[in-house]
PDB file of C-alpha atoms in Angstrom:
ATOM      1  CA  UNK Q 140     -45.736 -51.185  19.418  1.00 46.00           C
ATOM      2  CA  UNK Q 141     -42.892 -49.462  21.196  1.00 46.00           C
ATOM      3  CA  UNK Q 142     -43.318 -45.921  22.417  1.00 46.00           C
ATOM      4  CA  UNK Q 143     -40.938 -43.432  20.878  1.00 45.00           C
ATOM      5  CA  UNK Q 144     -38.398 -41.995  23.284  1.00 47.00           C
ATOM      6  CA  UNK Q 145     -39.138 -38.236  23.354  1.00 46.00           C
ATOM      7  CA  UNK Q 146     -35.433 -37.466  23.782  1.00 47.00           C
ATOM      8  CA  UNK Q 147     -34.624 -39.478  20.655  1.00 47.00           C
ATOM      9  CA  UNK Q 148     -37.412 -37.833  18.654  1.00 47.00           C
ATOM     10  CA  UNK Q 149     -36.155 -34.365  19.564  1.00 50.00           C
ATOM     11  CA  UNK Q 150     -32.491 -35.104  18.850  1.00 50.00           C
ATOM     12  CA  UNK Q 151     -31.237 -32.767  16.134  1.00 50.00           C
ATOM     13  CA  UNK Q 152     -29.779 -34.159  12.944  1.00 49.00           C
ATOM     14  CA  UNK Q 153     -26.025 -33.542  13.080  1.00 49.00           C
ATOM     15  CA  UNK Q 154     -24.949 -30.769  10.721  1.00 50.00           C
ATOM     16  CA  UNK Q 155     -22.200 -31.508   8.222  1.00 55.00           C
ATOM     17  CA  UNK Q 156     -18.755 -30.469   9.433  1.00 60.00           C
ATOM     18  CA  UNK Q 157     -18.308 -27.206   7.537  1.00 65.00           C
ATOM     19  CA  UNK Q 158     -14.521 -27.174   8.057  1.00 67.00           C
ATOM     20  CA  UNK Q 159     -14.373 -30.659   6.517  1.00 67.00           C
ATOM     21  CA  UNK Q 160     -16.515 -29.583   3.553  1.00 72.00           C
ATOM     22  CA  UNK Q 161     -14.402 -26.447   3.043  1.00 69.00           C
ATOM     23  CA  UNK Q 162     -11.254 -28.579   3.052  1.00 71.00           C
ATOM     24  CA  UNK Q 163     -12.741 -30.999   0.498  1.00 75.00           C
ATOM     25  CA  UNK Q 164     -13.779 -28.118  -1.756  1.00 77.00           C
ATOM     26  CA  UNK Q 165     -10.330 -26.551  -1.477  1.00 75.00           C
ATOM     27  CA  UNK Q 166      -8.593 -29.859  -2.284  1.00 77.00           C
ATOM     28  CA  UNK Q 167     -10.756 -30.066  -5.419  1.00 88.00           C
ATOM     29  CA  UNK Q 168      -9.332 -26.655  -6.433  1.00 94.00           C
ATOM     30  CA  UNK Q 169     -12.714 -24.978  -6.091  1.00 96.00           C
ATOM     31  CA  UNK Q 170     -13.255 -21.532  -4.571  1.00 96.00           C
ATOM     32  CA  UNK Q 171     -16.764 -20.429  -3.565  1.00 95.00           C
ATOM     33  CA  UNK Q 172     -17.888 -16.789  -3.546  1.00 96.00           C
ATOM     34  CA  UNK Q 173     -21.379 -16.619  -2.052  1.00 96.00           C
ATOM     35  CA  UNK Q 174     -23.159 -13.695  -0.403  1.00 95.00           C
ATOM     36  CA  UNK Q 175     -22.111 -10.075  -0.161  1.00 95.00           C
ATOM     37  CA  UNK Q 176     -18.557  -9.169  -1.094  1.00 96.00           C
ATOM     38  CA  UNK Q 177     -16.798  -7.548   1.853  1.00 96.00           C
ATOM     39  CA  UNK Q 178     -13.181  -6.911   2.736  1.00 95.00           C
ATOM     40  CA  UNK Q 179     -13.295 -10.076   4.873  1.00 96.00           C
ATOM     41  CA  UNK Q 180     -14.707 -12.324   2.138  1.00 95.00           C
ATOM     42  CA  UNK Q 181     -12.333 -10.775  -0.427  1.00 97.00           C
ATOM     43  CA  UNK Q 182      -9.357 -11.459   1.842  1.00 97.00           C
ATOM     44  CA  UNK Q 183     -10.400 -15.089   2.228  1.00 95.00           C
ATOM     45  CA  UNK Q 184     -10.980 -15.502  -1.517  1.00 97.00           C
ATOM     46  CA  UNK Q 185      -7.637 -13.934  -2.425  1.00 97.00           C
ATOM     47  CA  UNK Q 186      -5.842 -16.093   0.143  1.00 96.00           C
ATOM     48  CA  UNK Q 187      -7.362 -19.249  -1.339  1.00 96.00           C
ATOM     49  CA  UNK Q 188      -6.498 -18.227  -4.910  1.00 97.00           C
ATOM     50  CA  UNK Q 189      -2.889 -17.488  -3.992  1.00 97.00           C
ATOM     51  CA  UNK Q 190      -2.519 -20.770  -2.099  1.00 96.00           C
ATOM     52  CA  UNK Q 191      -3.966 -22.834  -4.941  1.00 97.00           C
ATOM     53  CA  UNK Q 192      -1.806 -21.001  -7.477  1.00 97.00           C
ATOM     54  CA  UNK Q 193       1.332 -21.645  -5.397  1.00 97.00           C
ATOM     55  CA  UNK Q 194       0.401 -25.314  -5.089  1.00 95.00           C
ATOM     56  CA  UNK Q 195      -0.106 -26.018  -8.804  1.00 95.00           C
ATOM     57  CA  UNK Q 196      -0.718 -24.471 -12.197  1.00 96.00           C
ATOM     58  CA  UNK Q 197      -3.781 -26.688 -12.707  1.00 96.00           C
ATOM     59  CA  UNK Q 198      -7.114 -24.925 -13.358  1.00 96.00           C
ATOM     60  CA  UNK Q 199      -9.101 -23.500 -10.458  1.00 97.00           C
ATOM     61  CA  UNK Q 200     -12.906 -23.457 -10.510  1.00 97.00           C
ATOM     62  CA  UNK Q 201     -14.544 -20.415  -8.934  1.00 97.00           C
ATOM     63  CA  UNK Q 202     -18.302 -20.578  -8.338  1.00 97.00           C
ATOM     64  CA  UNK Q 203     -19.959 -17.185  -7.822  1.00 98.00           C
ATOM     65  CA  UNK Q 204     -23.436 -16.388  -6.531  1.00 97.00           C
ATOM     66  CA  UNK Q 205     -23.452 -12.893  -5.070  1.00 97.00           C
ATOM     67  CA  UNK Q 206     -25.475  -9.675  -5.212  1.00 94.00           C
ATOM     68  CA  UNK Q 207     -22.227  -7.728  -5.097  1.00 93.00           C
ATOM     69  CA  UNK Q 208     -20.998  -5.511  -2.310  1.00 93.00           C
ATOM     70  CA  UNK Q 209     -17.929  -3.386  -1.696  1.00 91.00           C
ATOM     71  CA  UNK Q 210     -16.478  -2.296  -5.049  1.00 90.00           C
ATOM     72  CA  UNK Q 211     -12.847  -2.160  -3.954  1.00 92.00           C
ATOM     73  CA  UNK Q 212     -13.135  -5.668  -2.457  1.00 95.00           C
ATOM     74  CA  UNK Q 213     -14.392  -6.855  -5.845  1.00 94.00           C
ATOM     75  CA  UNK Q 214     -11.448  -5.002  -7.421  1.00 94.00           C
ATOM     76  CA  UNK Q 215      -9.017  -6.934  -5.230  1.00 96.00           C
ATOM     77  CA  UNK Q 216     -10.395 -10.303  -6.370  1.00 97.00           C
ATOM     78  CA  UNK Q 217     -10.593  -9.166 -10.012  1.00 97.00           C
ATOM     79  CA  UNK Q 218      -6.949  -8.081 -10.021  1.00 97.00           C
ATOM     80  CA  UNK Q 219      -5.667 -11.207  -8.249  1.00 98.00           C
ATOM     81  CA  UNK Q 220      -7.507 -13.397 -10.774  1.00 98.00           C
ATOM     82  CA  UNK Q 221      -5.454 -11.659 -13.470  1.00 97.00           C
ATOM     83  CA  UNK Q 222      -2.288 -11.768 -11.350  1.00 98.00           C
ATOM     84  CA  UNK Q 223      -2.030 -15.511 -10.656  1.00 98.00           C
ATOM     85  CA  UNK Q 224      -0.667 -17.979 -13.207  1.00 97.00           C
ATOM     86  CA  UNK Q 225      -3.196 -20.811 -12.789  1.00 97.00           C
ATOM     87  CA  UNK Q 226      -6.174 -20.506 -15.168  1.00 97.00           C
ATOM     88  CA  UNK Q 227      -9.533 -19.949 -13.459  1.00 97.00           C
ATOM     89  CA  UNK Q 228     -12.873 -21.243 -14.718  1.00 97.00           C
ATOM     90  CA  UNK Q 229     -15.508 -18.734 -13.591  1.00 98.00           C
ATOM     91  CA  UNK Q 230     -18.919 -20.343 -13.013  1.00 98.00           C
ATOM     92  CA  UNK Q 231     -21.929 -18.123 -12.365  1.00 98.00           C
ATOM     93  CA  UNK Q 232     -24.992 -19.455 -10.570  1.00 98.00           C
ATOM     94  CA  UNK Q 233     -27.982 -17.898  -8.830  1.00 97.00           C
ATOM     95  CA  UNK Q 234     -27.299 -14.253  -9.437  1.00 95.00           C
ATOM     96  CA  UNK Q 235     -24.117 -12.373 -10.180  1.00 97.00           C
ATOM     97  CA  UNK Q 236     -24.546  -8.661  -9.638  1.00 95.00           C
ATOM     98  CA  UNK Q 237     -22.690  -5.397  -9.281  1.00 93.00           C
ATOM     99  CA  UNK Q 238     -19.210  -5.954  -7.730  1.00 93.00           C
ATOM    100  CA  UNK Q 239     -19.660  -9.713  -8.253  1.00 96.00           C
ATOM    101  CA  UNK Q 240     -20.024  -9.114 -12.004  1.00 96.00           C
ATOM    102  CA  UNK Q 241     -16.826  -7.082 -11.831  1.00 94.00           C
ATOM    103  CA  UNK Q 242     -14.822  -9.931 -10.299  1.00 95.00           C
ATOM    104  CA  UNK Q 243     -16.541 -12.389 -12.667  1.00 97.00           C
ATOM    105  CA  UNK Q 244     -14.945 -10.420 -15.522  1.00 97.00           C
ATOM    106  CA  UNK Q 245     -11.471 -11.029 -14.079  1.00 97.00           C
ATOM    107  CA  UNK Q 246     -10.919 -14.064 -16.313  1.00 97.00           C
ATOM    108  CA  UNK Q 247     -10.915 -14.374 -20.130  1.00 97.00           C
ATOM    109  CA  UNK Q 248     -14.325 -14.715 -21.799  1.00 97.00           C
ATOM    110  CA  UNK Q 249     -13.711 -18.320 -22.892  1.00 97.00           C
ATOM    111  CA  UNK Q 250     -13.378 -19.270 -19.209  1.00 97.00           C
ATOM    112  CA  UNK Q 251     -16.582 -17.512 -18.125  1.00 98.00           C
ATOM    113  CA  UNK Q 252     -19.573 -19.861 -18.019  1.00 98.00           C
ATOM    114  CA  UNK Q 253     -22.817 -20.000 -16.087  1.00 98.00           C
ATOM    115  CA  UNK Q 254     -25.557 -22.403 -15.120  1.00 98.00           C
ATOM    116  CA  UNK Q 255     -28.943 -22.014 -16.836  1.00 98.00           C
ATOM    117  CA  UNK Q 256     -30.845 -20.089 -14.142  1.00 97.00           C
ATOM    118  CA  UNK Q 257     -28.141 -17.478 -13.520  1.00 98.00           C
ATOM    119  CA  UNK Q 258     -29.053 -13.789 -13.744  1.00 98.00           C
ATOM    120  CA  UNK Q 259     -26.534 -10.988 -14.133  1.00 98.00           C
ATOM    121  CA  UNK Q 260     -26.767  -7.345 -13.074  1.00 96.00           C
ATOM    122  CA  UNK Q 261     -24.601  -4.451 -14.194  1.00 95.00           C
ATOM    123  CA  UNK Q 262     -25.050  -0.900 -12.945  1.00 90.00           C
ATOM    124  CA  UNK Q 263     -23.133   2.146 -11.861  1.00 81.00           C
ATOM    125  CA  UNK Q 264     -21.657   2.320  -8.348  1.00 76.00           C
ATOM    126  CA  UNK Q 265     -23.639   4.021  -5.636  1.00 66.00           C
ATOM    127  CA  UNK Q 266     -22.415   5.825  -2.550  1.00 56.00           C
ATOM    128  CA  UNK Q 267     -23.796   7.352   0.588  1.00 52.00           C
ATOM    129  CA  UNK Q 268     -22.127  10.736   0.558  1.00 53.00           C
ATOM    130  CA  UNK Q 269     -22.169  12.614   3.833  1.00 57.00           C
ATOM    131  CA  UNK Q 270     -20.250  15.235   5.777  1.00 61.00           C
ATOM    132  CA  UNK Q 271     -19.145  18.706   4.744  1.00 67.00           C
ATOM    133  CA  UNK Q 272     -20.013  19.932   1.251  1.00 66.00           C
ATOM    134  CA  UNK Q 273     -16.363  19.743   0.185  1.00 68.00           C
ATOM    135  CA  UNK Q 274     -16.195  16.052   1.184  1.00 64.00           C
ATOM    136  CA  UNK Q 275     -19.463  15.310  -0.621  1.00 64.00           C
ATOM    137  CA  UNK Q 276     -18.025  16.900  -3.781  1.00 74.00           C
ATOM    138  CA  UNK Q 277     -14.896  14.717  -3.507  1.00 74.00           C
ATOM    139  CA  UNK Q 278     -17.003  11.570  -3.038  1.00 71.00           C
ATOM    140  CA  UNK Q 279     -19.176  12.495  -6.025  1.00 75.00           C
ATOM    141  CA  UNK Q 280     -16.090  12.877  -8.241  1.00 82.00           C
ATOM    142  CA  UNK Q 281     -14.782   9.495  -7.069  1.00 78.00           C
ATOM    143  CA  UNK Q 282     -18.105   7.807  -7.897  1.00 79.00           C
ATOM    144  CA  UNK Q 283     -17.977   9.287 -11.412  1.00 83.00           C
ATOM    145  CA  UNK Q 284     -14.408   7.977 -11.837  1.00 87.00           C
ATOM    146  CA  UNK Q 285     -15.450   4.525 -10.567  1.00 85.00           C
ATOM    147  CA  UNK Q 286     -18.415   4.496 -12.965  1.00 90.00           C
ATOM    148  CA  UNK Q 287     -16.151   5.209 -15.930  1.00 92.00           C
ATOM    149  CA  UNK Q 288     -13.614   2.611 -14.799  1.00 92.00           C
ATOM    150  CA  UNK Q 289     -16.267  -0.088 -14.399  1.00 93.00           C
ATOM    151  CA  UNK Q 290     -17.726   0.768 -17.807  1.00 95.00           C
ATOM    152  CA  UNK Q 291     -14.287   0.454 -19.430  1.00 95.00           C
ATOM    153  CA  UNK Q 292     -13.750  -2.998 -17.860  1.00 95.00           C
ATOM    154  CA  UNK Q 293     -17.188  -4.209 -19.009  1.00 96.00           C
ATOM    155  CA  UNK Q 294     -16.633  -2.824 -22.524  1.00 97.00           C
ATOM    156  CA  UNK Q 295     -13.174  -4.400 -22.783  1.00 97.00           C
ATOM    157  CA  UNK Q 296     -14.161  -7.815 -21.420  1.00 97.00           C
ATOM    158  CA  UNK Q 297     -17.502  -8.070 -23.230  1.00 97.00           C
ATOM    159  CA  UNK Q 298     -16.504  -6.537 -26.561  1.00 97.00           C
ATOM    160  CA  UNK Q 299     -19.143  -3.821 -26.297  1.00 97.00           C
ATOM    161  CA  UNK Q 300     -18.772  -0.156 -27.304  1.00 97.00           C
ATOM    162  CA  UNK Q 301     -18.031   2.008 -24.256  1.00 96.00           C
ATOM    163  CA  UNK Q 302     -20.936   4.310 -25.139  1.00 96.00           C
ATOM    164  CA  UNK Q 303     -23.394   1.419 -25.002  1.00 97.00           C
ATOM    165  CA  UNK Q 304     -22.064   0.213 -21.650  1.00 96.00           C
ATOM    166  CA  UNK Q 305     -22.243   3.711 -20.174  1.00 95.00           C
ATOM    167  CA  UNK Q 306     -25.888   3.896 -21.228  1.00 95.00           C
ATOM    168  CA  UNK Q 307     -26.653   0.378 -19.970  1.00 96.00           C
ATOM    169  CA  UNK Q 308     -25.267   0.958 -16.477  1.00 94.00           C
ATOM    170  CA  UNK Q 309     -27.151   4.235 -16.030  1.00 91.00           C
ATOM    171  CA  UNK Q 310     -29.876   2.089 -14.413  1.00 92.00           C
ATOM    172  CA  UNK Q 311     -29.973  -1.503 -13.185  1.00 94.00           C
ATOM    173  CA  UNK Q 312     -29.461  -3.672 -16.265  1.00 96.00           C
ATOM    174  CA  UNK Q 313     -30.549  -7.285 -15.671  1.00 97.00           C
ATOM    175  CA  UNK Q 314     -29.643 -10.124 -18.016  1.00 98.00           C
ATOM    176  CA  UNK Q 315     -30.746 -13.760 -17.936  1.00 98.00           C
ATOM    177  CA  UNK Q 316     -28.112 -16.299 -18.967  1.00 98.00           C
ATOM    178  CA  UNK Q 317     -28.951 -16.195 -22.690  1.00 98.00           C
ATOM    179  CA  UNK Q 318     -28.773 -12.390 -22.810  1.00 98.00           C
ATOM    180  CA  UNK Q 319     -25.481 -12.429 -20.877  1.00 98.00           C
ATOM    181  CA  UNK Q 320     -24.023 -14.713 -23.571  1.00 98.00           C
ATOM    182  CA  UNK Q 321     -25.222 -12.353 -26.311  1.00 98.00           C
ATOM    183  CA  UNK Q 322     -23.760  -9.371 -24.413  1.00 98.00           C
ATOM    184  CA  UNK Q 323     -20.360 -11.047 -24.090  1.00 97.00           C
ATOM    185  CA  UNK Q 324     -20.391 -11.443 -20.312  1.00 98.00           C
ATOM    186  CA  UNK Q 325     -20.541 -15.230 -20.611  1.00 98.00           C
ATOM    187  CA  UNK Q 326     -19.047 -17.555 -23.209  1.00 97.00           C
ATOM    188  CA  UNK Q 327     -21.577 -20.357 -22.803  1.00 97.00           C
ATOM    189  CA  UNK Q 328     -24.247 -21.882 -20.602  1.00 98.00           C
ATOM    190  CA  UNK Q 329     -23.494 -25.285 -19.084  1.00 97.00           C
ATOM    191  CA  UNK Q 330     -25.602 -27.735 -17.094  1.00 95.00           C
ATOM    192  CA  UNK Q 331     -23.051 -30.338 -16.008  1.00 93.00           C
ATOM    193  CA  UNK Q 332     -19.484 -30.391 -14.788  1.00 89.00           C
ATOM    194  CA  UNK Q 333     -18.451 -32.586 -17.723  1.00 89.00           C
ATOM    195  CA  UNK Q 334     -19.323 -29.697 -20.082  1.00 89.00           C
ATOM    196  CA  UNK Q 335     -16.909 -27.467 -18.173  1.00 83.00           C
ATOM    197  CA  UNK Q 336     -14.130 -30.002 -18.680  1.00 75.00           C
ATOM    198  CA  UNK Q 337     -14.922 -30.157 -22.413  1.00 66.00           C
ATOM    199  CA  UNK Q 338     -14.650 -26.405 -22.857  1.00 57.00           C
TER     200      UNK Q 338
END
């Protein structure tokens, strides 16, 4: 028997080259939105969408797994999804919540799909108001406006009455994949990439 070289045993397994993997994903016309939505992640996502749209009118696949984040950053992605000419297939996985649900609704319902274990969350925006009373009052009014705007988008894109959506987002409203289909958030549940291509 040969003794194991301790230096060899402790050698770390090389990590995949993330820049290489990002490039491969991009070349396959796939955009990933994972983790919290911030102005930085929104900027990167928008940049990728615009570049892919300029390159070709072929479909783009966007895979989303995010708890949400900054509402206006989600707005930016939502609006750019509607702005570009290339069609986008929106694929939910893991969980799609809050501002992530908002950007998920940036494409037509027939292009919104999810994987079987996906959960969705809709709710009203929250804010940490602080400062003078007059500023707190302004922030409170803006939150009310944002709540109504989000409700109108959900109602329009899901085919639900606005009154129902307003009631549903009063508290956290969780939906497993099947319920999200019934609600109109998702067109269908898929398990394999070939099903996406058949849609």
